[in-house]
Amino acid sequence: MHAERSSATRFQECSRYMSPTQVSNFLDGAIRNRISVRLIAEQHIALSQALENPHADTSRVGVVDLQCSPKAMINMCGSFVSELCEATFGASPPLVIDGHTSATFAYVPVHLEYMLTEILKNAFRATVEHHSKHHLPSRPLAPVTITISPSSSINGTPPYFSLRIRDQGGGVSQANMTRIFSYAFTTAGRGAEEEFDDTGGGGPYAAQHVGGSAAIGSGDSGEANLFSEITGKGLQTGLGTIAGLGYGLPMSQLYARCVIGMYATSQFYE
């Protein structure tokens, strides 16, 4: 969090000299390099400790879990996000896991944990908000469904492992689809507060200080001042909130690509 505050402060100072695209490109490179260097350092430390310990866990090679269980990771992250959602909105959608639930694969658990947590936070929040606007209170919340799908090698292509996360949260408007991986772009902010609290009392996000020019629907002028917004509001989100400052999706994409993975979104309308 201290590093994020420092970065936001520095970008506020240089925002007059850099366009939003330049800032995003720089952040992509800087954060990707930091993730890579940290991964290499942690791998070196873990391997060194394993060499000194004859009873080291053979299911891991450094920080890589050779038998990482997506189901176990989903349950752990889902429990955490469910508590956040319950504390924020007073309700939380059920989490359903289907597909090859017993499958395992080699991966860095801490990276998967970050990605799952951020995506589930978005899915849970969107589901509760959409339900409150379009359904009767007595109707149960629609579940968030995660399908685990391993794949074998086909025609010489390397096997892959996919997790499909589906929710019924109403999706993102087509006008904003190109912006969802932009830093500081968030659909949780002033607009969300107004939807939940017409009296101006602040709504469920009031303590998070998210909104203004960094919120959805602010237009180009808001995007240009996104880092001023972050710094001005003090980066008050932290780990204990269901919605953040728009870093979750772009950073999840970087984590996925760090180990030659892919992160994609799609929408289906009934």
CSV table of C-alpha atoms in Angstrom, one decimal:
chain,number,residue,atom,x,y,z
A,1,MET,CA,0.0,0.0,0.0
A,2,HIS,CA,2.9,2.4,0.8
A,3,ALA,CA,4.3,1.7,-2.7
A,4,GLU,CA,0.9,2.4,-4.3
A,5,ARG,CA,0.6,5.7,-2.4
A,6,SER,CA,4.1,6.7,-3.5
A,7,SER,CA,3.5,5.8,-7.1
A,8,ALA,CA,0.2,7.7,-7.2
A,9,THR,CA,1.9,10.8,-5.7
A,10,ARG,CA,4.6,10.7,-8.3
A,11,PHE,CA,2.2,10.3,-11.2
A,12,GLN,CA,0.1,13.2,-9.9
A,13,GLU,CA,3.3,15.3,-10.2
A,14,CYS,CA,4.0,14.3,-13.7
A,15,SER,CA,0.5,14.0,-15.0
A,16,ARG,CA,0.8,17.4,-16.8
A,17,TYR,CA,3.6,16.0,-18.9
A,18,MET,CA,2.2,12.5,-19.7
A,19,SER,CA,-1.0,11.4,-21.4
A,20,PRO,CA,-3.2,8.6,-19.8
A,21,THR,CA,-2.0,6.2,-22.5
A,22,GLN,CA,1.7,7.0,-21.7
A,23,VAL,CA,1.0,6.5,-18.0
A,24,SER,CA,-0.8,3.1,-18.5
A,25,ASN,CA,2.1,1.9,-20.8
A,26,PHE,CA,4.6,2.9,-18.2
A,27,LEU,CA,2.7,1.3,-15.4
A,28,ASP,CA,2.3,-1.9,-17.4
A,29,GLY,CA,6.1,-2.1,-17.9
A,30,ALA,CA,7.0,-1.1,-14.3
A,31,ILE,CA,4.6,-3.4,-12.6
A,32,ARG,CA,5.4,-6.3,-14.9
A,33,ASN,CA,9.1,-5.9,-14.2
A,34,ARG,CA,8.4,-5.7,-10.4
A,35,ILE,CA,6.3,-8.9,-10.6
A,36,SER,CA,9.0,-10.7,-12.5
A,37,VAL,CA,11.9,-9.6,-10.3
A,38,ARG,CA,10.0,-10.5,-7.2
A,39,LEU,CA,9.1,-13.9,-8.6
A,40,ILE,CA,12.7,-14.6,-9.5
A,41,ALA,CA,13.9,-13.5,-6.0
A,42,GLU,CA,11.3,-15.5,-4.2
A,43,GLN,CA,12.0,-18.6,-6.3
A,44,HIS,CA,15.7,-18.3,-5.5
A,45,ILE,CA,15.1,-18.0,-1.8
A,46,ALA,CA,12.6,-20.9,-1.8
A,47,LEU,CA,15.0,-23.2,-3.7
A,48,SER,CA,17.9,-22.3,-1.5
A,49,GLN,CA,15.8,-23.1,1.6
A,50,ALA,CA,14.7,-26.4,0.1
A,51,LEU,CA,18.3,-27.5,-0.6
A,52,GLU,CA,19.1,-26.9,3.0
A,53,ASN,CA,16.1,-28.9,4.2
A,54,PRO,CA,16.1,-32.6,3.4
A,55,HIS,CA,12.5,-32.9,4.4
A,56,ALA,CA,11.2,-30.2,2.1
A,57,ASP,CA,7.8,-30.5,0.4
A,58,THR,CA,8.4,-32.4,-2.9
A,59,SER,CA,5.1,-31.2,-4.3
A,60,ARG,CA,6.6,-27.7,-4.7
A,61,VAL,CA,9.6,-26.4,-6.7
A,62,GLY,CA,10.4,-23.2,-5.1
A,63,VAL,CA,7.2,-21.1,-5.1
A,64,VAL,CA,5.6,-23.2,-7.8
A,65,ASP,CA,3.0,-25.7,-6.5
A,66,LEU,CA,3.1,-28.7,-8.9
A,67,GLN,CA,-0.3,-29.8,-7.6
A,68,CYS,CA,-2.1,-26.5,-7.2
A,69,SER,CA,-5.8,-27.1,-6.7
A,70,PRO,CA,-8.0,-24.5,-8.3
A,71,LYS,CA,-11.0,-25.7,-6.2
A,72,ALA,CA,-9.1,-25.2,-3.0
A,73,MET,CA,-7.9,-21.7,-4.1
A,74,ILE,CA,-11.4,-20.8,-5.2
A,75,ASN,CA,-13.0,-21.9,-1.9
A,76,MET,CA,-10.4,-19.9,0.0
A,77,CYS,CA,-10.7,-16.7,-2.0
A,78,GLY,CA,-14.5,-17.1,-2.2
A,79,SER,CA,-14.8,-17.3,1.5
A,80,PHE,CA,-12.8,-14.1,1.9
A,81,VAL,CA,-14.8,-12.2,-0.7
A,82,SER,CA,-18.1,-13.5,0.6
A,83,GLU,CA,-17.3,-12.0,4.0
A,84,LEU,CA,-16.4,-8.7,2.4
A,85,CYS,CA,-19.6,-8.7,0.3
A,86,GLU,CA,-21.7,-9.6,3.3
A,87,ALA,CA,-20.2,-6.8,5.4
A,88,THR,CA,-20.6,-4.2,2.7
A,89,PHE,CA,-24.1,-5.1,1.3
A,90,GLY,CA,-25.6,-7.4,3.9
A,91,ALA,CA,-25.9,-10.2,1.3
A,92,SER,CA,-23.6,-12.4,-0.7
A,93,PRO,CA,-24.3,-14.6,-3.8
A,94,PRO,CA,-23.6,-18.3,-3.6
A,95,LEU,CA,-20.4,-19.7,-5.2
A,96,VAL,CA,-20.7,-22.7,-7.5
A,97,ILE,CA,-17.7,-24.7,-8.7
A,98,ASP,CA,-18.2,-27.2,-11.5
A,99,GLY,CA,-16.2,-28.9,-14.3
A,100,HIS,CA,-13.1,-30.9,-13.4
A,101,THR,CA,-13.1,-30.0,-9.7
A,102,SER,CA,-10.4,-32.5,-8.8
A,103,ALA,CA,-7.9,-31.3,-11.4
A,104,THR,CA,-4.6,-29.8,-10.4
A,105,PHE,CA,-1.8,-28.0,-12.3
A,106,ALA,CA,1.5,-26.4,-11.7
A,107,TYR,CA,1.2,-22.7,-10.8
A,108,VAL,CA,2.3,-20.0,-8.4
A,109,PRO,CA,-0.5,-20.0,-5.8
A,110,VAL,CA,-0.1,-16.4,-4.7
A,111,HIS,CA,-0.6,-15.2,-8.2
A,112,LEU,CA,-3.7,-17.3,-8.7
A,113,GLU,CA,-5.0,-16.0,-5.3
A,114,TYR,CA,-4.6,-12.4,-6.3
A,115,MET,CA,-6.4,-12.9,-9.7
A,116,LEU,CA,-9.3,-14.9,-8.2
A,117,THR,CA,-9.8,-12.5,-5.3
A,118,GLU,CA,-10.0,-9.5,-7.7
A,119,ILE,CA,-12.3,-11.1,-10.2
A,120,LEU,CA,-14.6,-12.5,-7.5
A,121,LYS,CA,-14.9,-9.1,-5.8
A,122,ASN,CA,-16.1,-7.7,-9.1
A,123,ALA,CA,-18.5,-10.6,-9.7
A,124,PHE,CA,-20.0,-10.6,-6.2
A,125,ARG,CA,-20.5,-6.8,-6.1
A,126,ALA,CA,-22.0,-6.7,-9.6
A,127,THR,CA,-24.4,-9.5,-8.8
A,128,VAL,CA,-25.7,-7.9,-5.6
A,129,GLU,CA,-26.0,-4.4,-7.2
A,130,HIS,CA,-27.8,-5.8,-10.3
A,131,HIS,CA,-30.2,-7.9,-8.1
A,132,SER,CA,-31.1,-4.9,-5.9
A,133,LYS,CA,-32.1,-2.9,-8.9
A,134,HIS,CA,-33.9,-5.5,-11.0
A,135,HIS,CA,-35.3,-8.1,-8.7
A,136,LEU,CA,-37.6,-8.4,-5.7
A,137,PRO,CA,-35.8,-8.6,-2.4
A,138,SER,CA,-37.4,-12.0,-1.7
A,139,ARG,CA,-35.8,-13.5,-4.8
A,140,PRO,CA,-32.5,-15.3,-4.0
A,141,LEU,CA,-29.3,-14.0,-5.5
A,142,ALA,CA,-28.0,-15.6,-8.6
A,143,PRO,CA,-24.9,-17.7,-8.1
A,144,VAL,CA,-21.4,-16.9,-9.3
A,145,THR,CA,-20.2,-20.0,-11.2
A,146,ILE,CA,-16.6,-21.1,-11.8
A,147,THR,CA,-16.0,-23.8,-14.3
A,148,ILE,CA,-12.6,-25.6,-14.1
A,149,SER,CA,-11.5,-26.9,-17.4
A,150,PRO,CA,-8.1,-28.6,-18.1
A,151,SER,CA,-7.1,-29.5,-21.6
A,152,SER,CA,-4.8,-32.1,-23.1
A,153,SER,CA,-2.4,-31.4,-25.9
A,154,ILE,CA,-4.0,-31.3,-29.3
A,155,ASN,CA,-2.1,-31.6,-32.6
A,156,GLY,CA,1.2,-30.8,-30.9
A,157,THR,CA,-0.2,-27.6,-29.2
A,158,PRO,CA,0.8,-27.3,-25.5
A,159,PRO,CA,-2.0,-28.1,-23.0
A,160,TYR,CA,-3.6,-25.3,-21.1
A,161,PHE,CA,-5.8,-24.8,-18.0
A,162,SER,CA,-8.8,-22.5,-18.0
A,163,LEU,CA,-11.1,-21.1,-15.3
A,164,ARG,CA,-14.4,-19.6,-16.5
A,165,ILE,CA,-16.0,-17.2,-14.1
A,166,ARG,CA,-19.6,-16.3,-14.8
A,167,ASP,CA,-22.0,-14.0,-13.0
A,168,GLN,CA,-25.4,-12.4,-13.6
A,169,GLY,CA,-24.3,-8.9,-12.6
A,170,GLY,CA,-25.6,-7.1,-15.7
A,171,GLY,CA,-22.2,-6.8,-17.5
A,172,VAL,CA,-20.3,-3.7,-18.6
A,173,SER,CA,-21.8,-1.3,-21.1
A,174,GLN,CA,-20.3,-1.6,-24.6
A,175,ALA,CA,-19.1,2.0,-24.3
A,176,ASN,CA,-16.9,1.1,-21.4
A,177,MET,CA,-15.6,-2.4,-22.5
A,178,THR,CA,-12.4,-0.9,-23.9
A,179,ARG,CA,-11.6,0.8,-20.6
A,180,ILE,CA,-12.0,-2.0,-18.2
A,181,PHE,CA,-8.3,-2.8,-18.2
A,182,SER,CA,-7.3,0.9,-17.8
A,183,TYR,CA,-5.7,1.8,-14.5
A,184,ALA,CA,-8.0,3.6,-12.0
A,185,PHE,CA,-11.1,2.9,-14.2
A,186,THR,CA,-13.8,1.6,-11.9
A,187,THR,CA,-17.5,1.0,-12.0
A,188,ALA,CA,-17.7,1.4,-8.2
A,189,GLY,CA,-17.8,5.0,-7.3
A,190,ARG,CA,-20.0,8.0,-7.2
A,191,GLY,CA,-22.5,6.4,-9.5
A,192,ALA,CA,-22.8,3.4,-7.4
A,193,GLU,CA,-23.2,5.4,-4.2
A,194,GLU,CA,-26.1,7.4,-5.8
A,195,GLU,CA,-27.8,4.2,-6.8
A,196,PHE,CA,-27.7,2.9,-3.3
A,197,ASP,CA,-28.3,6.1,-1.4
A,198,ASP,CA,-30.5,8.7,-2.8
A,199,THR,CA,-30.3,10.8,0.3
A,200,GLY,CA,-26.6,11.6,-0.3
A,201,GLY,CA,-25.5,9.7,2.8
A,202,GLY,CA,-22.6,8.1,1.1
A,203,GLY,CA,-23.8,4.5,0.3
A,204,PRO,CA,-21.8,1.4,0.7
A,205,TYR,CA,-18.6,2.9,-0.8
A,206,ALA,CA,-18.5,6.1,1.2
A,207,ALA,CA,-15.7,5.0,3.4
A,208,GLN,CA,-13.6,4.0,0.4
A,209,HIS,CA,-13.4,7.5,-1.1
A,210,VAL,CA,-13.8,6.2,-4.6
A,211,GLY,CA,-15.5,8.3,-7.3
A,212,GLY,CA,-15.3,11.7,-9.0
A,213,SER,CA,-13.1,11.7,-12.0
A,214,ALA,CA,-11.9,8.1,-11.5
A,215,ALA,CA,-15.5,6.7,-11.5
A,216,ILE,CA,-17.4,5.3,-14.4
A,217,GLY,CA,-19.0,7.7,-16.9
A,218,SER,CA,-16.6,10.6,-16.2
A,219,GLY,CA,-15.5,10.9,-19.8
A,220,ASP,CA,-12.1,11.8,-21.2
A,221,SER,CA,-11.5,14.7,-18.8
A,222,GLY,CA,-11.9,12.3,-15.9
A,223,GLU,CA,-9.5,9.8,-17.4
A,224,ALA,CA,-6.9,12.4,-17.8
A,225,ASN,CA,-7.1,13.2,-14.0
A,226,LEU,CA,-7.3,9.6,-12.8
A,227,PHE,CA,-4.1,9.7,-10.8
A,228,SER,CA,-4.9,13.0,-9.3
A,229,GLU,CA,-8.1,11.4,-8.2
A,230,ILE,CA,-6.3,8.5,-6.6
A,231,THR,CA,-3.9,10.7,-4.7
A,232,GLY,CA,-6.5,13.3,-3.8
A,233,LYS,CA,-8.7,10.6,-2.1
A,234,GLY,CA,-5.8,9.1,-0.3
A,235,LEU,CA,-5.9,5.5,-1.5
A,236,GLN,CA,-8.2,4.5,1.4
A,237,THR,CA,-9.4,1.2,0.0
A,238,GLY,CA,-6.9,-1.4,1.3
A,239,LEU,CA,-7.6,-5.1,1.5
A,240,GLY,CA,-10.9,-4.7,3.5
A,241,THR,CA,-13.2,-3.4,0.8
A,242,ILE,CA,-15.3,-5.0,-1.9
A,243,ALA,CA,-14.4,-2.4,-4.6
A,244,GLY,CA,-11.1,-0.7,-5.2
A,245,LEU,CA,-9.5,2.0,-7.4
A,246,GLY,CA,-9.5,0.2,-10.7
A,247,TYR,CA,-6.2,-1.7,-10.3
A,248,GLY,CA,-7.7,-5.2,-9.9
A,249,LEU,CA,-8.3,-6.1,-13.5
A,250,PRO,CA,-5.2,-4.6,-15.2
A,251,MET,CA,-3.0,-6.1,-12.5
A,252,SER,CA,-4.7,-9.5,-12.8
A,253,GLN,CA,-4.1,-9.4,-16.5
A,254,LEU,CA,-0.4,-8.7,-15.8
A,255,TYR,CA,-0.2,-11.6,-13.4
A,256,ALA,CA,-1.8,-13.9,-15.9
A,257,ARG,CA,0.6,-12.9,-18.7
A,258,CYS,CA,3.6,-13.1,-16.4
A,259,VAL,CA,3.6,-16.9,-16.8
A,260,ILE,CA,2.5,-16.9,-20.4
A,261,GLY,CA,-1.2,-17.0,-19.5
A,262,MET,CA,-4.2,-15.1,-20.9
A,263,TYR,CA,-7.0,-13.1,-19.4
A,264,ALA,CA,-10.1,-12.5,-21.4
A,265,THR,CA,-13.6,-11.1,-20.8
A,266,SER,CA,-16.9,-11.7,-22.7
A,267,GLN,CA,-20.5,-10.8,-22.2
A,268,PHE,CA,-23.8,-12.6,-23.0
A,269,TYR,CA,-27.2,-11.0,-22.8
A,270,GLU,CA,-30.5,-12.8,-22.4
